[in-house]
Short mmCIF file of C-alpha atoms in Angstrom, two decimals:
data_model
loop_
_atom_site.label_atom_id
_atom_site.label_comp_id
_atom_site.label_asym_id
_atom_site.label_seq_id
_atom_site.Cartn_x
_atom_site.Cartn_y
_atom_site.Cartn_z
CA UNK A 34 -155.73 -0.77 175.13
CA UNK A 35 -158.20 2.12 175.03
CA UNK A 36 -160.92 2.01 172.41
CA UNK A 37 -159.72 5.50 170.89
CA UNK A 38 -156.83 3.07 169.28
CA UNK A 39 -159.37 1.42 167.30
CA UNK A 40 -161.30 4.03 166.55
CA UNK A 41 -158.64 6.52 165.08
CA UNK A 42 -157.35 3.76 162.88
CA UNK A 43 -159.20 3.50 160.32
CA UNK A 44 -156.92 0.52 158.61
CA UNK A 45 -157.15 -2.92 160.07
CA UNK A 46 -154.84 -6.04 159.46
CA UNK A 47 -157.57 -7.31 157.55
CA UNK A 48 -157.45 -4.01 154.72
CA UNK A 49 -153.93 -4.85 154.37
CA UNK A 50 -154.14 -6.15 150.56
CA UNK A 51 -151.96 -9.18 151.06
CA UNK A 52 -153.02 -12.74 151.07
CA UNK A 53 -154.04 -15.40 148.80
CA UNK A 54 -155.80 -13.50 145.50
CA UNK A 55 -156.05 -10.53 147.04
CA UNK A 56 -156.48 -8.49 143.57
CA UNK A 57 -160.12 -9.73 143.96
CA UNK A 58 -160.56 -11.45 147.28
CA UNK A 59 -160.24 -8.46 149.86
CA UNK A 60 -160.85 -10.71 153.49
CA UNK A 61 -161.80 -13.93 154.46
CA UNK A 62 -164.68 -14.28 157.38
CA UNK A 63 -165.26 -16.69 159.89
CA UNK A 64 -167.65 -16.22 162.28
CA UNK A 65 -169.05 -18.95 164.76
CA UNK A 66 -172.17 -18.51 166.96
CA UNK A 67 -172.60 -20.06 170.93
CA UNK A 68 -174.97 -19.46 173.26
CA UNK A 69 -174.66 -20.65 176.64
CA UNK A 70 -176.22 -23.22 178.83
CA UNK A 71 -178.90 -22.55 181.07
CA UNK A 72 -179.24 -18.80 179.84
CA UNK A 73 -182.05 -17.26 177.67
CA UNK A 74 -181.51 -16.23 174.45
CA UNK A 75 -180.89 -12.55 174.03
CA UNK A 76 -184.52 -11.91 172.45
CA UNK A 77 -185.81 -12.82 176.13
CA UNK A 78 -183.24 -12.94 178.16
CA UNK A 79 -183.31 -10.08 181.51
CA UNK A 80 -180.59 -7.87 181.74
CA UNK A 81 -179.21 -9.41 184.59
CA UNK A 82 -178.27 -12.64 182.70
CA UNK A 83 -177.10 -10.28 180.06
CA UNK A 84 -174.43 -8.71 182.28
CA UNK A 85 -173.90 -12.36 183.92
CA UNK A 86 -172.93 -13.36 180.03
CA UNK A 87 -170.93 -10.55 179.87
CA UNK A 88 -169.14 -11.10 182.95
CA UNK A 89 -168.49 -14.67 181.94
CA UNK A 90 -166.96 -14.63 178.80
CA UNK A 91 -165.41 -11.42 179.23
CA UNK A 92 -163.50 -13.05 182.19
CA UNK A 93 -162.85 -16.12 180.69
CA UNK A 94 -160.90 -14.22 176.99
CA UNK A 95 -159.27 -11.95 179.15
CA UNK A 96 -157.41 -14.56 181.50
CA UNK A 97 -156.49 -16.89 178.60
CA UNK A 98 -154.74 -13.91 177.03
CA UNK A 99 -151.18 -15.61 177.45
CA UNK A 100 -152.86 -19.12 176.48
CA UNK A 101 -153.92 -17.66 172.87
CA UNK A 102 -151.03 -16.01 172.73
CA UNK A 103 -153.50 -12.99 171.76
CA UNK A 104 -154.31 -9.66 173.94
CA UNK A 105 -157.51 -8.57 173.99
CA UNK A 106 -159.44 -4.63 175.01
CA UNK A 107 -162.86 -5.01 176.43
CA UNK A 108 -164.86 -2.44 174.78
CA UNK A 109 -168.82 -2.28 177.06
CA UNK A 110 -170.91 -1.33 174.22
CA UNK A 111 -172.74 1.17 176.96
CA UNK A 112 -170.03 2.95 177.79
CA UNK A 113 -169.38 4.26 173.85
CA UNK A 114 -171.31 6.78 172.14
CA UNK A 115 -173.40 6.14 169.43
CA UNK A 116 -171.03 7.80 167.04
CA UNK A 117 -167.94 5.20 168.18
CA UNK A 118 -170.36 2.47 167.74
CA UNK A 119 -171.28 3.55 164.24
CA UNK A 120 -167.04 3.57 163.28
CA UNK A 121 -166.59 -0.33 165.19
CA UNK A 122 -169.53 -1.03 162.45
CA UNK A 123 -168.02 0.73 159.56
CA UNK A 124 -165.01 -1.34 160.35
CA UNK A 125 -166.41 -3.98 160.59
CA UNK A 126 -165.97 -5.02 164.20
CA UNK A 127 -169.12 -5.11 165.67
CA UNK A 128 -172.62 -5.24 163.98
CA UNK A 129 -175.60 -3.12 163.56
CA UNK A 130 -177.45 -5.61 166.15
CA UNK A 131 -174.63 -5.24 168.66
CA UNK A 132 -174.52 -1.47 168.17
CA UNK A 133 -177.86 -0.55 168.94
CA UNK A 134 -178.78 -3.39 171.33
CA UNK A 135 -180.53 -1.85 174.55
CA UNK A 136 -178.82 -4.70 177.23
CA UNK A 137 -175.71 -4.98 178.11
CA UNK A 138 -173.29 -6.22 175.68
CA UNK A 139 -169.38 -5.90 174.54
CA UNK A 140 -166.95 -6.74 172.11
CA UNK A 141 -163.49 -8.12 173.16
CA UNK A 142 -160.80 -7.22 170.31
CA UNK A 143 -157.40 -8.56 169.42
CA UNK A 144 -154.77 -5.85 169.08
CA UNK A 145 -154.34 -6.30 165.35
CA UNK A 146 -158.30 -6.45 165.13
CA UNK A 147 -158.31 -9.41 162.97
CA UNK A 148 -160.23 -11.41 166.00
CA UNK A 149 -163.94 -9.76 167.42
CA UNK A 150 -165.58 -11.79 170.09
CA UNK A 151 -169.43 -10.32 170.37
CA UNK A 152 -171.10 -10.79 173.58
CA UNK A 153 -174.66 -10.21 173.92
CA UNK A 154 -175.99 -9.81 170.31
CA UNK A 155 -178.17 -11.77 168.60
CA UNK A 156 -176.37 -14.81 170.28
CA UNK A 157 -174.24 -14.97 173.44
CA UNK A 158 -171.08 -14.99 171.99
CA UNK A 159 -170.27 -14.67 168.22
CA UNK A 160 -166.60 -15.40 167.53
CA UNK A 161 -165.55 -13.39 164.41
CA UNK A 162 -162.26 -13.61 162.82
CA UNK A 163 -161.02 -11.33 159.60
CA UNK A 164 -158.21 -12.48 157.61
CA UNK A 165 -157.02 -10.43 154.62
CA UNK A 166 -157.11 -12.43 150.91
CA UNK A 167 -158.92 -15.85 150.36
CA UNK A 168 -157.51 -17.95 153.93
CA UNK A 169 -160.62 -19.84 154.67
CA UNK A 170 -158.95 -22.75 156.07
CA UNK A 171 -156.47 -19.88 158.21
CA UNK A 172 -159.67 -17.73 159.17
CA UNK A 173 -160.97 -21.31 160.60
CA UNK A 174 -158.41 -22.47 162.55
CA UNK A 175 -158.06 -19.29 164.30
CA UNK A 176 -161.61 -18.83 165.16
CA UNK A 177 -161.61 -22.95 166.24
CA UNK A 178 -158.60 -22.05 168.69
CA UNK A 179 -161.14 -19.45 170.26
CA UNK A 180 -164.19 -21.49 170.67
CA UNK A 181 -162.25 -24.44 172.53
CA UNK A 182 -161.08 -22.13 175.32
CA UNK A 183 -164.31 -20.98 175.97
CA UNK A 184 -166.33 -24.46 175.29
CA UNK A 185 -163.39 -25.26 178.11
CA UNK A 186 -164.95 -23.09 180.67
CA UNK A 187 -168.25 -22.08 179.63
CA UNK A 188 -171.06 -25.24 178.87
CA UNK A 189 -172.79 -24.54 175.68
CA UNK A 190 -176.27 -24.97 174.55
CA UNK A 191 -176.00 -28.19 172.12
CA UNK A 192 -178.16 -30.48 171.07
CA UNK A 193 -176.79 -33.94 169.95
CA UNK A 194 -179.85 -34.28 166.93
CA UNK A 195 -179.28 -30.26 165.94
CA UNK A 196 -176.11 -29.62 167.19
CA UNK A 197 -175.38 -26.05 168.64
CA UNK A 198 -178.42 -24.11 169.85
CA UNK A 199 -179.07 -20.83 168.16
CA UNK A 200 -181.66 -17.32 168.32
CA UNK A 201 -182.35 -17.96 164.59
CA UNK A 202 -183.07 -21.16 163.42
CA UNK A 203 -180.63 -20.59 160.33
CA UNK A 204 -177.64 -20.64 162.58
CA UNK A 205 -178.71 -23.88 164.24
CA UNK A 206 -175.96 -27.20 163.51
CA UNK A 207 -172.45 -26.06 162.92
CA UNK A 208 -173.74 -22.35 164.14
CA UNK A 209 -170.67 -21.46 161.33
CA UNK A 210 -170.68 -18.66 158.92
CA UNK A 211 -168.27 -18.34 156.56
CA UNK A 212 -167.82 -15.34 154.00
CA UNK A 213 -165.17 -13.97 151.80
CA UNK A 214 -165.79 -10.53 150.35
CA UNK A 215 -164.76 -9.83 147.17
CA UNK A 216 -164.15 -6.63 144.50
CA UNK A 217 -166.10 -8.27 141.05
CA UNK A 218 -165.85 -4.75 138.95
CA UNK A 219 -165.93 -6.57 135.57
CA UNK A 220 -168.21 -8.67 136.18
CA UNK A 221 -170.48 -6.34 137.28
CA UNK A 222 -169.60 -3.98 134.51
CA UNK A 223 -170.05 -7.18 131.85
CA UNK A 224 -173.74 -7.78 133.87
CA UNK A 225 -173.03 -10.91 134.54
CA UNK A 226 -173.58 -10.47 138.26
CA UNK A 227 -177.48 -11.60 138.40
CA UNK A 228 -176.60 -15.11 136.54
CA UNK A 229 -173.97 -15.23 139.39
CA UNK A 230 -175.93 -14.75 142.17
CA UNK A 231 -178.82 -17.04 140.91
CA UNK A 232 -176.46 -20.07 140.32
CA UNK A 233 -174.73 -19.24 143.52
CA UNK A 234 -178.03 -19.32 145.38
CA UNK A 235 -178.84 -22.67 144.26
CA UNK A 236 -175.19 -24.29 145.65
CA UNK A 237 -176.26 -23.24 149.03
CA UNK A 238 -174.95 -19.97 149.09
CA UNK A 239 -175.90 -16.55 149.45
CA UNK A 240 -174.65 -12.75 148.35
CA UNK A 241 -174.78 -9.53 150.02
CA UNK A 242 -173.26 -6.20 150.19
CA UNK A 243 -170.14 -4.88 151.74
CA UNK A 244 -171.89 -4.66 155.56
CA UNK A 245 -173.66 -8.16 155.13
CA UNK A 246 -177.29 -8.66 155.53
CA UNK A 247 -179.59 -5.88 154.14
CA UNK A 248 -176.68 -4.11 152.61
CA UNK A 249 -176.00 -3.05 148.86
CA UNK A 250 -172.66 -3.98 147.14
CA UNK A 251 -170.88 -0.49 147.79
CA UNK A 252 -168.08 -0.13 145.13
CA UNK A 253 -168.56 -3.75 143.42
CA UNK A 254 -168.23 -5.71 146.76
CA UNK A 255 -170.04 -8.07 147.43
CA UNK A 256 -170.01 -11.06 150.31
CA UNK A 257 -169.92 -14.58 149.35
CA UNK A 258 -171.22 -17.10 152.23
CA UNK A 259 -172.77 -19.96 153.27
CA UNK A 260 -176.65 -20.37 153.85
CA UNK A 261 -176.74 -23.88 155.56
CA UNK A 262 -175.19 -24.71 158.80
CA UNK A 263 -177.42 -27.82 159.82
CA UNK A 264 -176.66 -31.14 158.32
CA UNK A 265 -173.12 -30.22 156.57
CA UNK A 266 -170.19 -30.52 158.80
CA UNK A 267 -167.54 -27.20 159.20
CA UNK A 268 -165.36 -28.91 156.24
CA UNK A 269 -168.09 -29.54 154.16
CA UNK A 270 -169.12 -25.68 154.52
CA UNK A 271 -165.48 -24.52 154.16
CA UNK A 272 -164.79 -27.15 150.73
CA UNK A 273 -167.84 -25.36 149.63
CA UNK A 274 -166.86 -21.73 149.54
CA UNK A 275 -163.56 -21.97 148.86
CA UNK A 276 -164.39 -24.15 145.31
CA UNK A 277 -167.33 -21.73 144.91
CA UNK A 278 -165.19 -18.44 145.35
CA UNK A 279 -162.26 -19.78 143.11
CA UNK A 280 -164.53 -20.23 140.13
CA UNK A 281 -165.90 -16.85 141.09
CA UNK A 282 -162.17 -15.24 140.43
CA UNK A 283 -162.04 -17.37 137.52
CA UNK A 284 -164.95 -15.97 136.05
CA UNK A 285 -163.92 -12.30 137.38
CA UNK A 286 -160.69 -13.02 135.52
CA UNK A 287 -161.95 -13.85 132.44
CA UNK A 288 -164.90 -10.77 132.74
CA UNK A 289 -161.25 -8.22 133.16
CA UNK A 290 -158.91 -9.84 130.35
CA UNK A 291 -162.09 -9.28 127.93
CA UNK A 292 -162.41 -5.82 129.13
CA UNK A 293 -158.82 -5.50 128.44
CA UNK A 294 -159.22 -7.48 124.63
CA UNK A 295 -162.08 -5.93 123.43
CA UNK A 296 -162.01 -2.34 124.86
CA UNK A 297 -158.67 -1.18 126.68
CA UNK A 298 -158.79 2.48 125.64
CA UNK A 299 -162.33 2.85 126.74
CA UNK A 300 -161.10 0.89 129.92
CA UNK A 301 -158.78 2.87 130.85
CA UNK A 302 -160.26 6.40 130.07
CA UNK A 303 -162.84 4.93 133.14
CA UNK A 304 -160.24 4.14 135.37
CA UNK A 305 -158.50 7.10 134.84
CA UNK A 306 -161.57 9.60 135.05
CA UNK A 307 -162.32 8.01 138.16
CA UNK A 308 -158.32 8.95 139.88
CA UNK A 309 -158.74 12.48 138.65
CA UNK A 310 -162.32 12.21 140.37
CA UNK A 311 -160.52 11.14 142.95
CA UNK A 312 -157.77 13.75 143.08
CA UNK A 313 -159.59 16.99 142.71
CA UNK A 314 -163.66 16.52 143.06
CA UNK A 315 -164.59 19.14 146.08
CA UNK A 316 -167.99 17.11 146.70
CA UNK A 317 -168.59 13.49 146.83
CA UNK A 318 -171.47 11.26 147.59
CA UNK A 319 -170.72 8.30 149.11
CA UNK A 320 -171.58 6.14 146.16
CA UNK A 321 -169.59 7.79 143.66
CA UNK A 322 -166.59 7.51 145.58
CA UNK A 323 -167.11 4.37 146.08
CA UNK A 324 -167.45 3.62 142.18
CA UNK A 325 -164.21 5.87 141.98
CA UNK A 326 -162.63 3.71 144.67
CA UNK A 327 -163.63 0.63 142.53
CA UNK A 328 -162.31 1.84 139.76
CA UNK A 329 -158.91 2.66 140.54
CA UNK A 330 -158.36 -0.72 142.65
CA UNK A 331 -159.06 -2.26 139.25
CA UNK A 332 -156.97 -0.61 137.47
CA UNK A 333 -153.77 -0.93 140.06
CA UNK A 334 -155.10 -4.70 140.09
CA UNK A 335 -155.05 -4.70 136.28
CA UNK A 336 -151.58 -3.11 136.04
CA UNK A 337 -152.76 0.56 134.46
CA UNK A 338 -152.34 2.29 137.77
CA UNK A 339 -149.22 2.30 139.00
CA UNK A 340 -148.83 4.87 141.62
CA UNK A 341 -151.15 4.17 144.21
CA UNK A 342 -151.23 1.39 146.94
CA UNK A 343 -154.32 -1.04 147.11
CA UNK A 344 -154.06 -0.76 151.02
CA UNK A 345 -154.62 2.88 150.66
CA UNK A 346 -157.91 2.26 148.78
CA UNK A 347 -158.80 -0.42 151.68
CA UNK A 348 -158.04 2.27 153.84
CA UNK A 349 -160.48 5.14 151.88
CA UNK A 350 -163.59 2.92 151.93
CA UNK A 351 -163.61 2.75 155.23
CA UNK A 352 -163.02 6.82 155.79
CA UNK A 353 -165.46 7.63 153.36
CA UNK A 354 -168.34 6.04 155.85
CA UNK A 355 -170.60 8.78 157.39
CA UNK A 356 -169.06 7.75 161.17
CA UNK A 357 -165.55 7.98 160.27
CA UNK A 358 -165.83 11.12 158.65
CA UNK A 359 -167.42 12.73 161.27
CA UNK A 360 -164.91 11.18 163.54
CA UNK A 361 -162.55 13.03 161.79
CA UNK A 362 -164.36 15.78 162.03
CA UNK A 363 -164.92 16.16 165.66
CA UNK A 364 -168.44 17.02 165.14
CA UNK A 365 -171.78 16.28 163.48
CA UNK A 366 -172.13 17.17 159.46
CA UNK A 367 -175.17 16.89 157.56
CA UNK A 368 -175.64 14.77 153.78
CA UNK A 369 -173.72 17.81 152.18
CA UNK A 370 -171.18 18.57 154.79
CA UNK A 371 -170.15 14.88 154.44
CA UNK A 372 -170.16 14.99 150.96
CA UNK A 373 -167.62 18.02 151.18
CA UNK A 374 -165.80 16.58 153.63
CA UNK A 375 -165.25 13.05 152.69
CA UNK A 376 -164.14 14.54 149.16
CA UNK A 377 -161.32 16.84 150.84
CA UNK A 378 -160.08 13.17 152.54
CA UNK A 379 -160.16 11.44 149.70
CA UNK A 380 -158.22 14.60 148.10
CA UNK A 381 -155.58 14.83 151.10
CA UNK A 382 -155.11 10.72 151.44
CA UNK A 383 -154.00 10.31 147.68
CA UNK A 384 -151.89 13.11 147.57
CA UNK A 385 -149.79 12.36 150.96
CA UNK A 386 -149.30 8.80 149.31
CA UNK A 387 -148.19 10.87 145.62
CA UNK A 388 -145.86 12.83 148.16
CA UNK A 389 -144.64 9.83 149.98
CA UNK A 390 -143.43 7.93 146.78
CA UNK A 391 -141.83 11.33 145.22
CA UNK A 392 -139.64 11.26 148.47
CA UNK A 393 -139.08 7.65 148.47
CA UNK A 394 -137.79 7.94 144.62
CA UNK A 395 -135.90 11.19 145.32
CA UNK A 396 -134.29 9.49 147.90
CA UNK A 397 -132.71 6.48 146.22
#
């Protein structure tokens, strides 16, 4: 499959809004990190054992194709222009190391784009696999599948005292990480966020924005993950999260039926401000579309909204990224050609899905 399918689609299986708790939990992350045996890591590796990596697992995913049960599109990292690489990122396919790593590197992706095998980024091979609501265990499985077919055929670097061999010492043991990335409007809007994060910090875990490391919690999402991978085993990790995330929904429950209690009308006049924003603004910055976007998923999410899809709203904070839009575009825009532009998207996206529900209703 060529790589123009994934970049034109700018909705994934992941964005689909289905899944365990999906009114708050938005995807489930697993990724696992490998290196291989008898190879450099990728800080000092030469570019020849970079495209002998390459070569390796690349071979080895694409001939076990029928074995997963899974089809996968080699996409050579080289061979895309900086602009592609920037939409793979925005979607959350490949990472910022991958994208602007000088050697030779590529990503291997399932059809449905819920699996991303890395190859040459900060590890050999980082197995990634997106599932949409809170499926840990799922997410798991899947990615576990992956790793034995290539542990089959390709010896890894592991150490029976610290188990697999990583670049950064962080990622040494279980070489797991495992994330679920969640929408927490109210209790961001309540500021009870910074107690959260603190207590959350101190279990082991750790929160970041919307693109992971580095990255600020676009829209009130924020990812949820682990910070140890030596010494706990990949249930212990997985028991973890999922007990920590379900007392984070409980808490973001509670923060939204207090909202609701003490100040609906106020509530709502927010939510609502933000659709019209939404509907008819002719520039927007990509933070304020973002807080509109937040907004309105809470109050579909909350039952006030009625008339839009949550998949749609997946869908728009991934077009509202500077690469997509000027994907869309077919050319380069500046801060405020952006701002125009993503605003007429955001415009045109909502009202095809107001004119695809008037014919639905007309039609019954």
């Amino acid at each position: 499959m060529s790589i123009e399918h994934f970049l034109d689609n700018s909705i994934s299986s992941w964005m689909a809004g289905v899944g365990q708790h999906s009114d708050i939990v938005m995807s489930t992350r697993i990724r696992l990190a490998r290196n291989l045996n008898g190879y450099r890591f990728p800080l000092a590796f030469t570019e020849d054992e970079a495209h002998k990596i390459d070569q390796s697992v690349s071979a080895t995913l694409l001939d076990a194709s029928d074995e997963l049960d899974m089809q996968f599109s080699s996409i050579h990292i080289k061979d895309v222009s900086e602009l592609s690489r920037q939409v793979l990122v925005e979607k959350h396919l490949i990472s910022p190391k991958l994208a602007n790593s000088p050697m030779t590197g590529s990503v291997l992706l399932s059809n449905d784009e819920s699996v991303s095998v890395m190859v040459n980024e900060e590890d050999h091979i980082r197995i990634q696999c997106l599932f949409p609501g809170l499926q840990i265990q799922e997410a798991y499985a899947q990615a576990d599948v992956l790793d034995r077919v290539l542990d089959k055929e390709l010896p890894y670097a592991f150490d029976e005292q610290f188990g697999y061999l990583t670049s950064c010492p962080t990622n040494t043991g279980t070489g797991l990480r495992a994330s679920v990335m969640m929408h927490l409007p109210a209790l961001t809007m309540t500021k009870q966020m910074n107690r959260i994060v603190t207590i959350i910090s101190r279990l082991g875990m750790v929160v970041r924005g919307i693109y992971g490391e580095g990255s600020e919690a676009l829209g009130n999402v924020y990812q949820v993950s682990n910070q140890t991978t030596l010494g706990k085993s990949e249930e212990d990790i997985l028991a973890d999260l999922q007990s920590i995330t379900e007392q984070i929904i409980q808490k973001e429950r509670e923060a939204r039926d207090a909202l609701l209690k003490h100040s609906a009308n106020t509530l709502e006049d927010r939510l609502y401000r933000s659709l019209g924003t939404l509907s008819f603004a002719r520039i927007m910055a990509t933070d304020e579309a973002a807080r509109c976007l937040s907004d309105v998923r809470l109050g579909i999410d909350m039952g006030l909204i009625e008339d839009v899809d949550v998949s749609i709203l997946n869908e728009c904070m991934v077009f509202m990224q500077p690469g997509f839009l000027q994907k869309y575009a077919g050319t380069s825009l500046n801060t405020s050609e952006r701002d125009m532009f993503r605003a007429k998207l955001l415009r045109e996206r909502l009202q095809k899905e107001e004119k695809q529900k008037t014919k639905g209703e007309e039609s019954e």
